[in-house]
Amino acid sequence: MTTTHLVLKSGRRSVAILTAALIGASTLTAATAGTAFADDPPGSTTGAAPPVEVDGSSPGLKMVDGATLAPAKVLDIKSVVEDLSGEERREDTNIDITFALQAEVLFGKDSAELNTKANARIKAIAGEINKQGAKKIRVFGFTDNLGSYEHGKALSKQRADAVQQQLATTLDPGMTFEIRGYSEDYPIASNSTEEGRKKNRRVEISFPRGAGN
C-alpha cells in the first residue's frame, strides 16, 4: 500500500511520501511532470530496516500456480520542503538530512566566490548540523549541462570547497568532511529549460540525522 500526501504551506512547498512494504514485484515511482529525478550520488546514505517476511505459502495471497514472491522492499520515509522561489530545498529521511542551495544564491555567474548573502544561509545550516549532533558532513557541488563537462567538474568542486570552508568556521573542530564536484551528473530537474538548469546548479550539504540523540 502506498500513500502520498501533498501539503501546501505559506511560503513553502512540502511533499511527504510515505511508503509501506512493497510485496512481490510491486514498485513505486514518484515523479513530477517535466522533472527527472537523479539517483543519489556516491557517498549518500540510504536504506531502511528489512520488512517482516511474508509467508509465500499463505492461501490468503491468492497467487497464480507456480508464482513466487520476490523479496519485500521498504522505502525510507521522505519529506521534501522547498521554498517557493526554489532557492533552497530540504530533504529529510529517517537516515539523513540534505540541504540543497541554488548556486545563484551563493555565487556569482561562473564563480566560486561566496557572495555577501551566502554566509547567513550556510550559518543556518550549520545550526541544524549542530542540533543533530552530526560529525560527518558531505558537501557536493553540481552544475547544469551547459559548457564542457570538465569545466563543470572543476567549478562544482570549487563551489563545494568554498561552502565547506565557510561551514568549518562555524562548526566545532573535529568535523569530518567529504567534498566532491559532480559537474552535470545527478540532475534533479530537466536541463532542457532554464528553470530546470537553475535547480541543477546547486550545492548540497548532507549529514546524518539524530546522531547526537
PDB file of N, CA and C in Angstrom, residues 120-197:
ATOM      1  N   ALA A 120      24.936  33.838   5.789  1.00  0.00           N
ATOM      2  CA  ALA A 120      23.777  33.656   6.663  1.00  0.00           C
ATOM      3  C   ALA A 120      23.079  32.331   6.375  1.00  0.00           C
ATOM      4  N   ARG A 121      22.968  31.974   5.107  1.00  0.00           N
ATOM      5  CA  ARG A 121      22.325  30.700   4.739  1.00  0.00           C
ATOM      6  C   ARG A 121      23.155  29.518   5.232  1.00  0.00           C
ATOM      7  N   ILE A 122      24.464  29.591   5.048  1.00  0.00           N
ATOM      8  CA  ILE A 122      25.330  28.497   5.474  1.00  0.00           C
ATOM      9  C   ILE A 122      25.353  28.393   6.993  1.00  0.00           C
ATOM     10  N   LYS A 123      25.324  29.515   7.683  1.00  0.00           N
ATOM     11  CA  LYS A 123      25.306  29.511   9.146  1.00  0.00           C
ATOM     12  C   LYS A 123      24.044  28.837   9.678  1.00  0.00           C
ATOM     13  N   ALA A 124      22.916  29.078   9.023  1.00  0.00           N
ATOM     14  CA  ALA A 124      21.660  28.443   9.444  1.00  0.00           C
ATOM     15  C   ALA A 124      21.743  26.922   9.301  1.00  0.00           C
ATOM     16  N   ILE A 125      22.365  26.446   8.234  1.00  0.00           N
ATOM     17  CA  ILE A 125      22.532  25.005   8.043  1.00  0.00           C
ATOM     18  C   ILE A 125      23.486  24.442   9.086  1.00  0.00           C
ATOM     19  N   ALA A 126      24.540  25.203   9.413  1.00  0.00           N
ATOM     20  CA  ALA A 126      25.468  24.774  10.465  1.00  0.00           C
ATOM     21  C   ALA A 126      24.737  24.607  11.794  1.00  0.00           C
ATOM     22  N   GLY A 127      23.769  25.467  12.046  1.00  0.00           N
ATOM     23  CA  GLY A 127      22.977  25.329  13.269  1.00  0.00           C
ATOM     24  C   GLY A 127      22.203  24.024  13.309  1.00  0.00           C
ATOM     25  N   GLU A 128      21.672  23.593  12.167  1.00  0.00           N
ATOM     26  CA  GLU A 128      20.955  22.323  12.108  1.00  0.00           C
ATOM     27  C   GLU A 128      21.923  21.149  12.264  1.00  0.00           C
ATOM     28  N   ILE A 129      23.122  21.273  11.715  1.00  0.00           N
ATOM     29  CA  ILE A 129      24.136  20.221  11.887  1.00  0.00           C
ATOM     30  C   ILE A 129      24.462  20.041  13.367  1.00  0.00           C
ATOM     31  N   ASN A 130      24.650  21.146  14.066  1.00  0.00           N
ATOM     32  CA  ASN A 130      24.937  21.065  15.499  1.00  0.00           C
ATOM     33  C   ASN A 130      23.754  20.484  16.272  1.00  0.00           C
ATOM     34  N   LYS A 131      22.554  20.865  15.875  1.00  0.00           N
ATOM     35  CA  LYS A 131      21.351  20.356  16.541  1.00  0.00           C
ATOM     36  C   LYS A 131      21.249  18.846  16.415  1.00  0.00           C
ATOM     37  N   GLN A 132      21.608  18.311  15.251  1.00  0.00           N
ATOM     38  CA  GLN A 132      21.538  16.873  15.006  1.00  0.00           C
ATOM     39  C   GLN A 132      22.732  16.122  15.579  1.00  0.00           C
ATOM     40  N   GLY A 133      23.766  16.850  16.009  1.00  0.00           N
ATOM     41  CA  GLY A 133      24.946  16.195  16.569  1.00  0.00           C
ATOM     42  C   GLY A 133      25.774  15.463  15.537  1.00  0.00           C
ATOM     43  N   ALA A 134      25.678  15.876  14.277  1.00  0.00           N
ATOM     44  CA  ALA A 134      26.401  15.196  13.201  1.00  0.00           C
ATOM     45  C   ALA A 134      27.892  15.500  13.285  1.00  0.00           C
ATOM     46  N   LYS A 135      28.699  14.529  12.942  1.00  0.00           N
ATOM     47  CA  LYS A 135      30.158  14.681  12.931  1.00  0.00           C
ATOM     48  C   LYS A 135      30.755  14.483  11.543  1.00  0.00           C
ATOM     49  N   LYS A 136      29.950  13.959  10.606  1.00  0.00           N
ATOM     50  CA  LYS A 136      30.425  13.756   9.239  1.00  0.00           C
ATOM     51  C   LYS A 136      29.473  14.473   8.285  1.00  0.00           C
ATOM     52  N   ILE A 137      30.023  15.340   7.465  1.00  0.00           N
ATOM     53  CA  ILE A 137      29.215  16.157   6.578  1.00  0.00           C
ATOM     54  C   ILE A 137      29.684  15.962   5.150  1.00  0.00           C
ATOM     55  N   ARG A 138      28.737  15.813   4.228  1.00  0.00           N
ATOM     56  CA  ARG A 138      29.039  15.692   2.805  1.00  0.00           C
ATOM     57  C   ARG A 138      28.655  17.001   2.111  1.00  0.00           C
ATOM     58  N   VAL A 139      29.581  17.566   1.364  1.00  0.00           N
ATOM     59  CA  VAL A 139      29.315  18.799   0.618  1.00  0.00           C
ATOM     60  C   VAL A 139      29.589  18.495  -0.856  1.00  0.00           C
ATOM     61  N   PHE A 140      28.518  18.462  -1.652  1.00  0.00           N
ATOM     62  CA  PHE A 140      28.609  18.080  -3.057  1.00  0.00           C
ATOM     63  C   PHE A 140      28.193  19.255  -3.937  1.00  0.00           C
ATOM     64  N   GLY A 141      28.977  19.525  -4.975  1.00  0.00           N
ATOM     65  CA  GLY A 141      28.637  20.581  -5.921  1.00  0.00           C
ATOM     66  C   GLY A 141      28.154  20.000  -7.235  1.00  0.00           C
ATOM     67  N   PHE A 142      27.239  20.717  -7.897  1.00  0.00           N
ATOM     68  CA  PHE A 142      26.661  20.271  -9.163  1.00  0.00           C
ATOM     69  C   PHE A 142      26.480  21.475 -10.097  1.00  0.00           C
ATOM     70  N   THR A 143      26.511  21.232 -11.398  1.00  0.00           N
ATOM     71  CA  THR A 143      26.226  22.264 -12.387  1.00  0.00           C
ATOM     72  C   THR A 143      25.142  21.773 -13.341  1.00  0.00           C
ATOM     73  N   ASP A 144      24.779  22.634 -14.299  1.00  0.00           N
ATOM     74  CA  ASP A 144      23.887  22.190 -15.367  1.00  0.00           C
ATOM     75  C   ASP A 144      24.737  21.586 -16.486  1.00  0.00           C
ATOM     76  N   ASN A 145      24.120  21.352 -17.664  1.00  0.00           N
ATOM     77  CA  ASN A 145      24.856  20.696 -18.754  1.00  0.00           C
ATOM     78  C   ASN A 145      25.385  21.671 -19.796  1.00  0.00           C
ATOM     79  N   LEU A 146      25.377  22.972 -19.473  1.00  0.00           N
ATOM     80  CA  LEU A 146      25.951  23.958 -20.383  1.00  0.00           C
ATOM     81  C   LEU A 146      27.467  24.015 -20.171  1.00  0.00           C
ATOM     82  N   GLY A 147      28.207  24.258 -21.236  1.00  0.00           N
ATOM     83  CA  GLY A 147      29.655  24.268 -21.117  1.00  0.00           C
ATOM     84  C   GLY A 147      30.206  22.854 -21.081  1.00  0.00           C
ATOM     85  N   SER A 148      31.515  22.755 -20.975  1.00  0.00           N
ATOM     86  CA  SER A 148      32.142  21.438 -21.008  1.00  0.00           C
ATOM     87  C   SER A 148      31.976  20.711 -19.673  1.00  0.00           C
ATOM     88  N   TYR A 149      32.001  19.394 -19.754  1.00  0.00           N
ATOM     89  CA  TYR A 149      31.877  18.577 -18.541  1.00  0.00           C
ATOM     90  C   TYR A 149      33.042  18.852 -17.589  1.00  0.00           C
ATOM     91  N   GLU A 150      34.248  18.973 -18.135  1.00  0.00           N
ATOM     92  CA  GLU A 150      35.426  19.173 -17.287  1.00  0.00           C
ATOM     93  C   GLU A 150      35.379  20.524 -16.572  1.00  0.00           C
ATOM     94  N   HIS A 151      34.906  21.569 -17.266  1.00  0.00           N
ATOM     95  CA  HIS A 151      34.768  22.868 -16.609  1.00  0.00           C
ATOM     96  C   HIS A 151      33.750  22.782 -15.471  1.00  0.00           C
ATOM     97  N   GLY A 152      32.624  22.087 -15.733  1.00  0.00           N
ATOM     98  CA  GLY A 152      31.619  21.908 -14.693  1.00  0.00           C
ATOM     99  C   GLY A 152      32.156  21.122 -13.513  1.00  0.00           C
ATOM    100  N   LYS A 153      33.006  20.140 -13.790  1.00  0.00           N
ATOM    101  CA  LYS A 153      33.601  19.334 -12.728  1.00  0.00           C
ATOM    102  C   LYS A 153      34.468  20.204 -11.821  1.00  0.00           C
ATOM    103  N   ALA A 154      35.297  21.043 -12.431  1.00  0.00           N
ATOM    104  CA  ALA A 154      36.179  21.907 -11.647  1.00  0.00           C
ATOM    105  C   ALA A 154      35.372  22.947 -10.866  1.00  0.00           C
ATOM    106  N   LEU A 155      34.399  23.579 -11.531  1.00  0.00           N
ATOM    107  CA  LEU A 155      33.612  24.627 -10.873  1.00  0.00           C
ATOM    108  C   LEU A 155      32.780  24.059  -9.725  1.00  0.00           C
ATOM    109  N   SER A 156      32.144  22.918  -9.944  1.00  0.00           N
ATOM    110  CA  SER A 156      31.304  22.334  -8.886  1.00  0.00           C
ATOM    111  C   SER A 156      32.139  21.943  -7.670  1.00  0.00           C
ATOM    112  N   LYS A 157      33.370  21.468  -7.887  1.00  0.00           N
ATOM    113  CA  LYS A 157      34.250  21.133  -6.766  1.00  0.00           C
ATOM    114  C   LYS A 157      34.716  22.394  -6.037  1.00  0.00           C
ATOM    115  N   GLN A 158      35.053  23.432  -6.781  1.00  0.00           N
ATOM    116  CA  GLN A 158      35.473  24.688  -6.159  1.00  0.00           C
ATOM    117  C   GLN A 158      34.352  25.294  -5.315  1.00  0.00           C
ATOM    118  N   ARG A 159      33.130  25.198  -5.796  1.00  0.00           N
ATOM    119  CA  ARG A 159      31.993  25.728  -5.029  1.00  0.00           C
ATOM    120  C   ARG A 159      31.744  24.899  -3.780  1.00  0.00           C
ATOM    121  N   ALA A 160      31.877  23.583  -3.895  1.00  0.00           N
ATOM    122  CA  ALA A 160      31.728  22.732  -2.711  1.00  0.00           C
ATOM    123  C   ALA A 160      32.816  23.051  -1.688  1.00  0.00           C
ATOM    124  N   ASP A 161      34.031  23.282  -2.159  1.00  0.00           N
ATOM    125  CA  ASP A 161      35.130  23.649  -1.260  1.00  0.00           C
ATOM    126  C   ASP A 161      34.825  24.951  -0.528  1.00  0.00           C
ATOM    127  N   ALA A 162      34.297  25.930  -1.254  1.00  0.00           N
ATOM    128  CA  ALA A 162      34.001  27.228  -0.650  1.00  0.00           C
ATOM    129  C   ALA A 162      32.945  27.108   0.444  1.00  0.00           C
ATOM    130  N   VAL A 163      31.912  26.312   0.196  1.00  0.00           N
ATOM    131  CA  VAL A 163      30.860  26.112   1.194  1.00  0.00           C
ATOM    132  C   VAL A 163      31.417  25.362   2.402  1.00  0.00           C
ATOM    133  N   GLN A 164      32.227  24.330   2.159  1.00  0.00           N
ATOM    134  CA  GLN A 164      32.830  23.581   3.262  1.00  0.00           C
ATOM    135  C   GLN A 164      33.697  24.484   4.141  1.00  0.00           C
ATOM    136  N   GLN A 165      34.482  25.341   3.522  1.00  0.00           N
ATOM    137  CA  GLN A 165      35.359  26.224   4.286  1.00  0.00           C
ATOM    138  C   GLN A 165      34.564  27.186   5.158  1.00  0.00           C
ATOM    139  N   GLN A 166      33.437  27.663   4.636  1.00  0.00           N
ATOM    140  CA  GLN A 166      32.596  28.548   5.435  1.00  0.00           C
ATOM    141  C   GLN A 166      31.915  27.779   6.563  1.00  0.00           C
ATOM    142  N   LEU A 167      31.466  26.563   6.291  1.00  0.00           N
ATOM    143  CA  LEU A 167      30.883  25.725   7.340  1.00  0.00           C
ATOM    144  C   LEU A 167      31.887  25.498   8.467  1.00  0.00           C
ATOM    145  N   ALA A 168      33.134  25.230   8.099  1.00  0.00           N
ATOM    146  CA  ALA A 168      34.164  24.904   9.081  1.00  0.00           C
ATOM    147  C   ALA A 168      34.424  26.048  10.040  1.00  0.00           C
ATOM    148  N   THR A 169      34.158  27.284   9.623  1.00  0.00           N
ATOM    149  CA  THR A 169      34.379  28.423  10.517  1.00  0.00           C
ATOM    150  C   THR A 169      33.306  28.512  11.599  1.00  0.00           C
ATOM    151  N   THR A 170      32.189  27.837  11.377  1.00  0.00           N
ATOM    152  CA  THR A 170      31.057  27.913  12.305  1.00  0.00           C
ATOM    153  C   THR A 170      30.923  26.663  13.163  1.00  0.00           C
ATOM    154  N   LEU A 171      31.293  25.513  12.616  1.00  0.00           N
ATOM    155  CA  LEU A 171      31.125  24.246  13.327  1.00  0.00           C
ATOM    156  C   LEU A 171      32.282  23.973  14.274  1.00  0.00           C
ATOM    157  N   ASP A 172      32.045  23.049  15.205  1.00  0.00           N
ATOM    158  CA  ASP A 172      33.093  22.656  16.134  1.00  0.00           C
ATOM    159  C   ASP A 172      34.232  21.973  15.388  1.00  0.00           C
ATOM    160  N   PRO A 173      35.472  22.119  15.880  1.00  0.00           N
ATOM    161  CA  PRO A 173      36.594  21.407  15.256  1.00  0.00           C
ATOM    162  C   PRO A 173      36.385  19.890  15.370  1.00  0.00           C
ATOM    163  N   GLY A 174      37.030  19.148  14.500  1.00  0.00           N
ATOM    164  CA  GLY A 174      36.919  17.698  14.551  1.00  0.00           C
ATOM    165  C   GLY A 174      35.872  17.127  13.622  1.00  0.00           C
ATOM    166  N   MET A 175      35.170  18.003  12.894  1.00  0.00           N
ATOM    167  CA  MET A 175      34.203  17.520  11.907  1.00  0.00           C
ATOM    168  C   MET A 175      34.930  16.847  10.741  1.00  0.00           C
ATOM    169  N   THR A 176      34.326  15.812  10.193  1.00  0.00           N
ATOM    170  CA  THR A 176      34.865  15.152   9.004  1.00  0.00           C
ATOM    171  C   THR A 176      34.032  15.561   7.799  1.00  0.00           C
ATOM    172  N   PHE A 177      34.704  16.025   6.755  1.00  0.00           N
ATOM    173  CA  PHE A 177      34.014  16.469   5.551  1.00  0.00           C
ATOM    174  C   PHE A 177      34.349  15.572   4.374  1.00  0.00           C
ATOM    175  N   GLU A 178      33.351  15.288   3.559  1.00  0.00           N
ATOM    176  CA  GLU A 178      33.529  14.623   2.271  1.00  0.00           C
ATOM    177  C   GLU A 178      33.087  15.620   1.210  1.00  0.00           C
ATOM    178  N   ILE A 179      33.992  16.020   0.340  1.00  0.00           N
ATOM    179  CA  ILE A 179      33.732  17.100  -0.609  1.00  0.00           C
ATOM    180  C   ILE A 179      33.926  16.574  -2.023  1.00  0.00           C
ATOM    181  N   ARG A 180      32.925  16.790  -2.880  1.00  0.00           N
ATOM    182  CA  ARG A 180      33.006  16.302  -4.253  1.00  0.00           C
ATOM    183  C   ARG A 180      32.344  17.281  -5.213  1.00  0.00           C
ATOM    184  N   GLY A 181      32.823  17.284  -6.440  1.00  0.00           N
ATOM    185  CA  GLY A 181      32.193  18.049  -7.509  1.00  0.00           C
ATOM    186  C   GLY A 181      31.744  17.096  -8.596  1.00  0.00           C
ATOM    187  N   TYR A 182      30.492  17.188  -9.012  1.00  0.00           N
ATOM    188  CA  TYR A 182      29.917  16.214  -9.940  1.00  0.00           C
ATOM    189  C   TYR A 182      29.557  16.784 -11.305  1.00  0.00           C
ATOM    190  N   SER A 183      29.882  18.069 -11.550  1.00  0.00           N
ATOM    191  CA  SER A 183      29.535  18.666 -12.835  1.00  0.00           C
ATOM    192  C   SER A 183      28.032  18.501 -13.099  1.00  0.00           C
ATOM    193  N   GLU A 184      27.661  18.005 -14.279  1.00  0.00           N
ATOM    194  CA  GLU A 184      26.243  17.889 -14.648  1.00  0.00           C
ATOM    195  C   GLU A 184      25.618  16.565 -14.226  1.00  0.00           C
ATOM    196  N   ASP A 185      26.405  15.676 -13.595  1.00  0.00           N
ATOM    197  CA  ASP A 185      25.859  14.392 -13.156  1.00  0.00           C
ATOM    198  C   ASP A 185      24.808  14.595 -12.058  1.00  0.00           C
ATOM    199  N   TYR A 186      23.901  13.667 -11.948  1.00  0.00           N
ATOM    200  CA  TYR A 186      22.868  13.645 -10.911  1.00  0.00           C
ATOM    201  C   TYR A 186      21.961  14.889 -10.931  1.00  0.00           C
ATOM    202  N   PRO A 187      21.362  15.205 -12.075  1.00  0.00           N
ATOM    203  CA  PRO A 187      20.423  16.341 -12.108  1.00  0.00           C
ATOM    204  C   PRO A 187      19.167  16.027 -11.303  1.00  0.00           C
ATOM    205  N   ILE A 188      18.559  17.058 -10.755  1.00  0.00           N
ATOM    206  CA  ILE A 188      17.287  16.897 -10.038  1.00  0.00           C
ATOM    207  C   ILE A 188      16.132  17.491 -10.842  1.00  0.00           C
ATOM    208  N   ALA A 189      16.431  18.068 -11.988  1.00  0.00           N
ATOM    209  CA  ALA A 189      15.415  18.634 -12.874  1.00  0.00           C
ATOM    210  C   ALA A 189      15.902  18.513 -14.311  1.00  0.00           C
ATOM    211  N   SER A 190      15.032  18.834 -15.243  1.00  0.00           N
ATOM    212  CA  SER A 190      15.389  18.740 -16.659  1.00  0.00           C
ATOM    213  C   SER A 190      16.329  19.882 -17.052  1.00  0.00           C
ATOM    214  N   ASN A 191      17.355  19.557 -17.811  1.00  0.00           N
ATOM    215  CA  ASN A 191      18.267  20.580 -18.315  1.00  0.00           C
ATOM    216  C   ASN A 191      17.775  21.216 -19.616  1.00  0.00           C
ATOM    217  N   SER A 192      16.569  20.882 -20.039  1.00  0.00           N
ATOM    218  CA  SER A 192      16.031  21.415 -21.295  1.00  0.00           C
ATOM    219  C   SER A 192      15.447  22.815 -21.133  1.00  0.00           C
ATOM    220  N   THR A 193      15.275  23.282 -19.893  1.00  0.00           N
ATOM    221  CA  THR A 193      14.761  24.628 -19.640  1.00  0.00           C
ATOM    222  C   THR A 193      15.682  25.348 -18.660  1.00  0.00           C
ATOM    223  N   GLU A 194      15.644  26.681 -18.684  1.00  0.00           N
ATOM    224  CA  GLU A 194      16.470  27.450 -17.751  1.00  0.00           C
ATOM    225  C   GLU A 194      16.019  27.222 -16.311  1.00  0.00           C
ATOM    226  N   GLU A 195      14.717  27.064 -16.109  1.00  0.00           N
ATOM    227  CA  GLU A 195      14.226  26.795 -14.761  1.00  0.00           C
ATOM    228  C   GLU A 195      14.821  25.497 -14.209  1.00  0.00           C
ATOM    229  N   GLY A 196      14.863  24.471 -15.047  1.00  0.00           N
ATOM    230  CA  GLY A 196      15.448  23.212 -14.613  1.00  0.00           C
ATOM    231  C   GLY A 196      16.944  23.322 -14.399  1.00  0.00           C
ATOM    232  N   ARG A 197      17.640  23.988 -15.324  1.00  0.00           N
ATOM    233  CA  ARG A 197      19.084  24.155 -15.172  1.00  0.00           C
ATOM    234  C   ARG A 197      19.429  24.916 -13.895  1.00  0.00           C
TER     235      ARG A 197
END
